[in-house]
Each structure stands twice: as C-alpha cells, then as structure tokens.
XYZ file of C-alpha atoms in Angstrom:
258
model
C 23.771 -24.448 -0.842
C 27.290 -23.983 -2.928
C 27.169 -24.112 -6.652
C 30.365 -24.691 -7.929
C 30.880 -25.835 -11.574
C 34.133 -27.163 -10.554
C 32.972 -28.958 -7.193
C 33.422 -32.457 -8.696
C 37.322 -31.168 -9.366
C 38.394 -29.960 -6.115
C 40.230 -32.779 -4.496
C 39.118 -33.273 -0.921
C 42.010 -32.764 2.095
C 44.017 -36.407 2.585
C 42.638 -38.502 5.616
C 45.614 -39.088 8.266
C 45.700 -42.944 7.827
C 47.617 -44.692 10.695
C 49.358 -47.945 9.762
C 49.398 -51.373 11.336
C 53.537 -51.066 12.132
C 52.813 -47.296 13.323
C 49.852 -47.697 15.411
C 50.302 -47.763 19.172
C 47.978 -48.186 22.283
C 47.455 -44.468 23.892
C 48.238 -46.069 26.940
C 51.553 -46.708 26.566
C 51.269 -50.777 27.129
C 53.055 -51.309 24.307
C 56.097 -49.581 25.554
C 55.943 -46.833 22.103
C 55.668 -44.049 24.809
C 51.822 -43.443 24.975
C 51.293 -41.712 21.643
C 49.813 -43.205 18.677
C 51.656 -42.067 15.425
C 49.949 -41.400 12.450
C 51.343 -41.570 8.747
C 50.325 -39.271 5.746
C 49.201 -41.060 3.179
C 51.067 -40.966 -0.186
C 48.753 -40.701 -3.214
C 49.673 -41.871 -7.063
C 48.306 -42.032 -9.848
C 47.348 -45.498 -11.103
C 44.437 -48.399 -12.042
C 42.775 -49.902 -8.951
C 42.631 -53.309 -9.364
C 39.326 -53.998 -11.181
C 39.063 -50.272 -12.256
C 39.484 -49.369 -15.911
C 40.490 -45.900 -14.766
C 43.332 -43.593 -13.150
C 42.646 -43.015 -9.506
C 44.645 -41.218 -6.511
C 45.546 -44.363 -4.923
C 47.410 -44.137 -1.139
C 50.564 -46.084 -1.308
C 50.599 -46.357 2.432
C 47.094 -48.120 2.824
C 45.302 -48.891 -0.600
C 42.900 -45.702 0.211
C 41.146 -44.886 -3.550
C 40.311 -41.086 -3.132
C 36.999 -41.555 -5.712
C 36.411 -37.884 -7.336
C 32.633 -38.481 -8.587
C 30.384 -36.073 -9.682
C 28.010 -34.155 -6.932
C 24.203 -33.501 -7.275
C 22.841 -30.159 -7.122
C 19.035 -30.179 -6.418
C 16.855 -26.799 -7.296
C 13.374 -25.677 -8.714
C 11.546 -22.635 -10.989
C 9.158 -22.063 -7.465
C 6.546 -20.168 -8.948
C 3.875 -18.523 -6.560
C 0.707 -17.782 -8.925
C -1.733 -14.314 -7.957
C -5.182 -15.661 -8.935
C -6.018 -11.634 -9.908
C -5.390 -8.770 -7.932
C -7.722 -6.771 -7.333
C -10.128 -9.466 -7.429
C -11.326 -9.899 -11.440
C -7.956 -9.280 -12.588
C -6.180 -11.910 -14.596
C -3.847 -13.795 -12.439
C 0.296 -13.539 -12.631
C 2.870 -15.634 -12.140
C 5.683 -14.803 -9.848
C 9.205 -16.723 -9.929
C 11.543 -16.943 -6.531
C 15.170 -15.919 -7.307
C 17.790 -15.853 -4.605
C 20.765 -13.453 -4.857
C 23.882 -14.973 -3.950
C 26.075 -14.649 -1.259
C 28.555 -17.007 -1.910
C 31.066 -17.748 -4.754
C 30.910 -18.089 -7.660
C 28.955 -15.237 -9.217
C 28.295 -13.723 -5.630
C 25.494 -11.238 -6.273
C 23.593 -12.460 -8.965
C 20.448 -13.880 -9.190
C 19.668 -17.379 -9.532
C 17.499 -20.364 -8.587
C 17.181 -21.606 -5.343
C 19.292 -25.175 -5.639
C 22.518 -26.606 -3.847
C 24.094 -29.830 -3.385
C 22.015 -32.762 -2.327
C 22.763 -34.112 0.847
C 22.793 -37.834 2.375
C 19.539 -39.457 3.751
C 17.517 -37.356 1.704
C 15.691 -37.745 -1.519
C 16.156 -34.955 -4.385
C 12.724 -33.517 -4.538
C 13.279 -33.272 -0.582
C 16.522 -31.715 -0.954
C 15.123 -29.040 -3.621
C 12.727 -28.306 -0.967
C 15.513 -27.537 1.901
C 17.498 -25.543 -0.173
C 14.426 -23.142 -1.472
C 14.002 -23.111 2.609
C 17.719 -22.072 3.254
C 17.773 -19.361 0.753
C 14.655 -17.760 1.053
C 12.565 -18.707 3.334
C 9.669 -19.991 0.929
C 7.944 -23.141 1.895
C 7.625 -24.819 -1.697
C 6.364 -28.006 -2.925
C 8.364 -29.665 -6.007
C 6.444 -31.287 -8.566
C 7.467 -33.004 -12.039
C 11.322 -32.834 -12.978
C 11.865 -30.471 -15.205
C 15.607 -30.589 -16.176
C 18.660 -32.568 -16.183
C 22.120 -30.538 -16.843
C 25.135 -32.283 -17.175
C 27.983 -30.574 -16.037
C 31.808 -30.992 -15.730
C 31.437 -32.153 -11.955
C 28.337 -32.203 -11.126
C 24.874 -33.537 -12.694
C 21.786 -30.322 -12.019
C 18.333 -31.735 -11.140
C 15.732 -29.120 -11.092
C 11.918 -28.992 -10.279
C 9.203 -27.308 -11.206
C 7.478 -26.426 -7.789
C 4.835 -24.334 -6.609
C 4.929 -21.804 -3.278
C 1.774 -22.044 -1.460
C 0.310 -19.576 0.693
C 0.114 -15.818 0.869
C -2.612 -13.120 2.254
C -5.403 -11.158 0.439
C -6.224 -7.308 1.934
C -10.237 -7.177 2.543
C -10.204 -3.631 1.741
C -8.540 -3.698 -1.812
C -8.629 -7.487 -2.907
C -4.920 -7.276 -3.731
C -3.190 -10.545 -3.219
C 0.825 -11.028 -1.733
C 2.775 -13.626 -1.786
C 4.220 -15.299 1.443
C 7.351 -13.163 2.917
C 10.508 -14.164 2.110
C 13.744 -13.823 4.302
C 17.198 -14.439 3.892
C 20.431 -14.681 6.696
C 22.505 -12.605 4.238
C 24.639 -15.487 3.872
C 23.980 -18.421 1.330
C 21.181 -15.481 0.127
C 22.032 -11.501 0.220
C 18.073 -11.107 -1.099
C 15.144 -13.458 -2.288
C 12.244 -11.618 -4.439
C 9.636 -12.759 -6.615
C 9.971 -11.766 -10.979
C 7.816 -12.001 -13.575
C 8.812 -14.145 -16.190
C 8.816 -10.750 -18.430
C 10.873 -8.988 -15.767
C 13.418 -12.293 -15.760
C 13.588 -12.030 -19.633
C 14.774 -8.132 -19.724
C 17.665 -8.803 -17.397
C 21.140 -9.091 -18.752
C 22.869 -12.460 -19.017
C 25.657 -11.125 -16.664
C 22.390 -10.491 -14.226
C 21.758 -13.886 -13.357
C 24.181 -16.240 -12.122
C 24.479 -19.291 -14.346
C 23.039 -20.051 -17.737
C 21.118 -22.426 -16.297
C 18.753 -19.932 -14.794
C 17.303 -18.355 -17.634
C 17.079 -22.305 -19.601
C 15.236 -23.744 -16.620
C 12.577 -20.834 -16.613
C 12.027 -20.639 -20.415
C 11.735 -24.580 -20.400
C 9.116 -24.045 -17.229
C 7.684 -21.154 -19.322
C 7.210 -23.057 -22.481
C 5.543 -26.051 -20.518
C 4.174 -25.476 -17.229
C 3.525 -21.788 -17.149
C -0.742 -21.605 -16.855
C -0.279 -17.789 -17.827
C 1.389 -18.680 -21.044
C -1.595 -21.367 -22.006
C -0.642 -24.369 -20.028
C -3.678 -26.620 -18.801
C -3.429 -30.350 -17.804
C -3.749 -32.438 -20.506
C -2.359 -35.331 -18.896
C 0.339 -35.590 -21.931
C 4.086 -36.483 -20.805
C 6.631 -33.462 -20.504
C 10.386 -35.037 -21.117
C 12.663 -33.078 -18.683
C 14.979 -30.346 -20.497
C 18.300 -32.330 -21.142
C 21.173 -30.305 -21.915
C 25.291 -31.384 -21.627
C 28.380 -28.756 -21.197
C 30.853 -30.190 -24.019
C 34.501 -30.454 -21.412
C 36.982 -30.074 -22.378
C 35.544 -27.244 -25.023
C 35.238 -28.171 -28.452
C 36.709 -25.731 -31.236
C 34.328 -24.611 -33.217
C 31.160 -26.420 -31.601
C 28.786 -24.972 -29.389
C 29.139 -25.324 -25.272
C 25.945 -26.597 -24.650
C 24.174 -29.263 -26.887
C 20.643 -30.594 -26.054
C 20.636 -34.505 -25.673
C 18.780 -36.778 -28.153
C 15.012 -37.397 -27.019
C 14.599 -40.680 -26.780
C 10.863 -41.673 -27.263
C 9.426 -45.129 -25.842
C-alpha cells in the first residue's frame, strides 16, 4: 500500500539479459564448461523504433525499460451512526489510516495504494482499506481523479458496513479496526469537523483533505445529501510538473458536459 509521488520516477533494477553468443547449456554439452553466462544489459537513451519518445533502450538485446505511470486506488470509507442513543441525529464517521511507511510516515491519510494486476480498481480500493485497517468496505461511485507526476489517484466514495448497538444504552460503534503496525501504525474513525481542525502538516497528502471536502460537499447525508438520481462528475484535479512560476500547483480540469 506505498504512496509515493515519485513512484512512476524510480527506475526499476536492470534484468540480467543473457545473449544468444553468451548463452550456454548448464550441462556442459556445449563444451563452455557447464555455466551459462549472463550479460548486463547496457541502457541508452534513444527513440524506439515507432516511438515518438526517449526511452532506456538495452544495447545488448533491444529491452525498452517503459517508465509509465502507476495507479493508486483509495476511498473516503465513511461508517454512518444512525443516532446514538437511539433518537439522536445520526453522524458520520471517516476511516483514516496513520502511516507506517514513507513518505510522510505518521500522518494520517486515506486508505489507498497501488493497484495491483488481475484486479479491478474498485476491488483494489477495497484490499487496501482491508490491509490498513481492517474495515470491510464497499466502494461506490468514483469520486476523484488526481493526476500526478507518476502516478494517476483513483478514489471512491465507499461505505463500512456493520457495527454493534449496546441494549442497555442504545449507543451505536462502529466495526473494530486493527492494524499490523506496518503499512498502518493506527486506523480510527473522524468526524468530518474533527478532519477539518487538523493541521495541513497532520494529514499526509493534500489529497486527503480534497477528497473528503469533495465527498462532504456531495455525498455526505449529514451535510443534506439525498438521492436525487442527478450525475456527480468525479473531482478532477492535475499537479502542474515541472512547477510553474507564478501559477498555482494544483489546477482543477475543465468539466466537460455531454
């Protein structure tokens, strides 16, 4: 469940690629001495043929070492109190995960990670709020798309199921949450007032705070929302790279209307 801004940038370790006049039988039968040699490849810069773009390109073998973006799939999980006690008016509680890992280890930010194969992206927001914290949730609409240098951020709004009710007072909890202390150091559930007073510097990307004020502003049932069956366009926003003087990081993309 990494989240590295500069994923898409970090150029992957060099495949041993054995050659055709290097390559020997282990067996010896071709009287090279039993070993099969292997040559390190030797990358330059240049235009693959049929490319209109500079790629690490293995002199040795024709190897193109493609450096594409990576996919990081997360949600706003939101577990909703229907009123405790019983008659009260019901709250809205958002997951955050504190992070173990680098970058910003120890701040707290929104289940997510990087996609991985065979699996779809709602799927894969659903692992990673699994991994972190332990919360079983089920993603619904998208609701952003961040552009990135390196990496494109799809996030979800989902909803946590479950939870238990005490007979005795009527007060409601949400399901248990529990973290390895690795990928997670804590998971807890905020209000979306309680994730508003914290510092920037609190949570870990900037991401976190636009993906719950978007999810506030559209999908939050405390804040007014009911189903009107109208279309929500996902939150687009693009990180300018390299930085423009002058202009602002982040710009929202046009809205295109159909």
């Amino acid at each position: 469940a990494a989240f590295a801004p500069s994923a898409g940038r970090v150029r992957p370790k060099p495949r041993r690629v054995p050659t055709r006049a290097a390559s020997y039988r282990a067996d010896g039968a071709d009287g090279g001495g039993g070993g099969a040699p292997r040559v390190e490849p030797s990358f330059q810069r240049s235009v693959p043929p049929g490319d209109a773009r500079e790629r690490d390109v293995c002199t040795t073998c024709g190897f193109v070492d493609y450096r594409n973006p990576k996919v990081v799939v997360g949600s706003v999980a939101v577990w909703v109190d229907p009123g405790s006690p019983e008659g009260s008016p019901p709250t809205e509680k958002i997951l955050l995960c504190k992070r173990g890992i680098e970058p910003r280890i120890g701040k707290w930010g929104l289940p997510q990670g990087f996609m991985e194969l065979g699996e779809t992206s709602r799927e894969g927001a659903a692992r990673e709020a699994f991994e972190e914290s332990g919360a079983s949730i089920i993603p619904g609409v998208l609701l952003s798309v961040y552009n990135l240098p390196g990496q494109v951020q799809l996030l979800y709004a989902a909803t946590i199921a479950g939870g238990t009710v005490d007979d005795a007072t009527g007060e409601h909890a949400p399901p248990t949450l529990t973290t390895d202390g690795t990928e997670s150091l804590e998971a807890g559930y905020f209000t979306y007032d309680e994730i508003a007073g914290m510092d920037d510097d609190e949570l870990a990307f900037p991401t976190v705070r636009w993906g719950i004020d978007y999810w506030r502003a559209n999908y939050s049932r405390v804040a007014g929302f009911t189903r009107t069956g109208r279309a929500v366009q996902p939150q687009q926003r693009v990180k300018r790279w390299p930085p423009v003087e002058g202009e602002p990081g982040f710009v929202d993309e046009v809205d295109h209307t159909y």
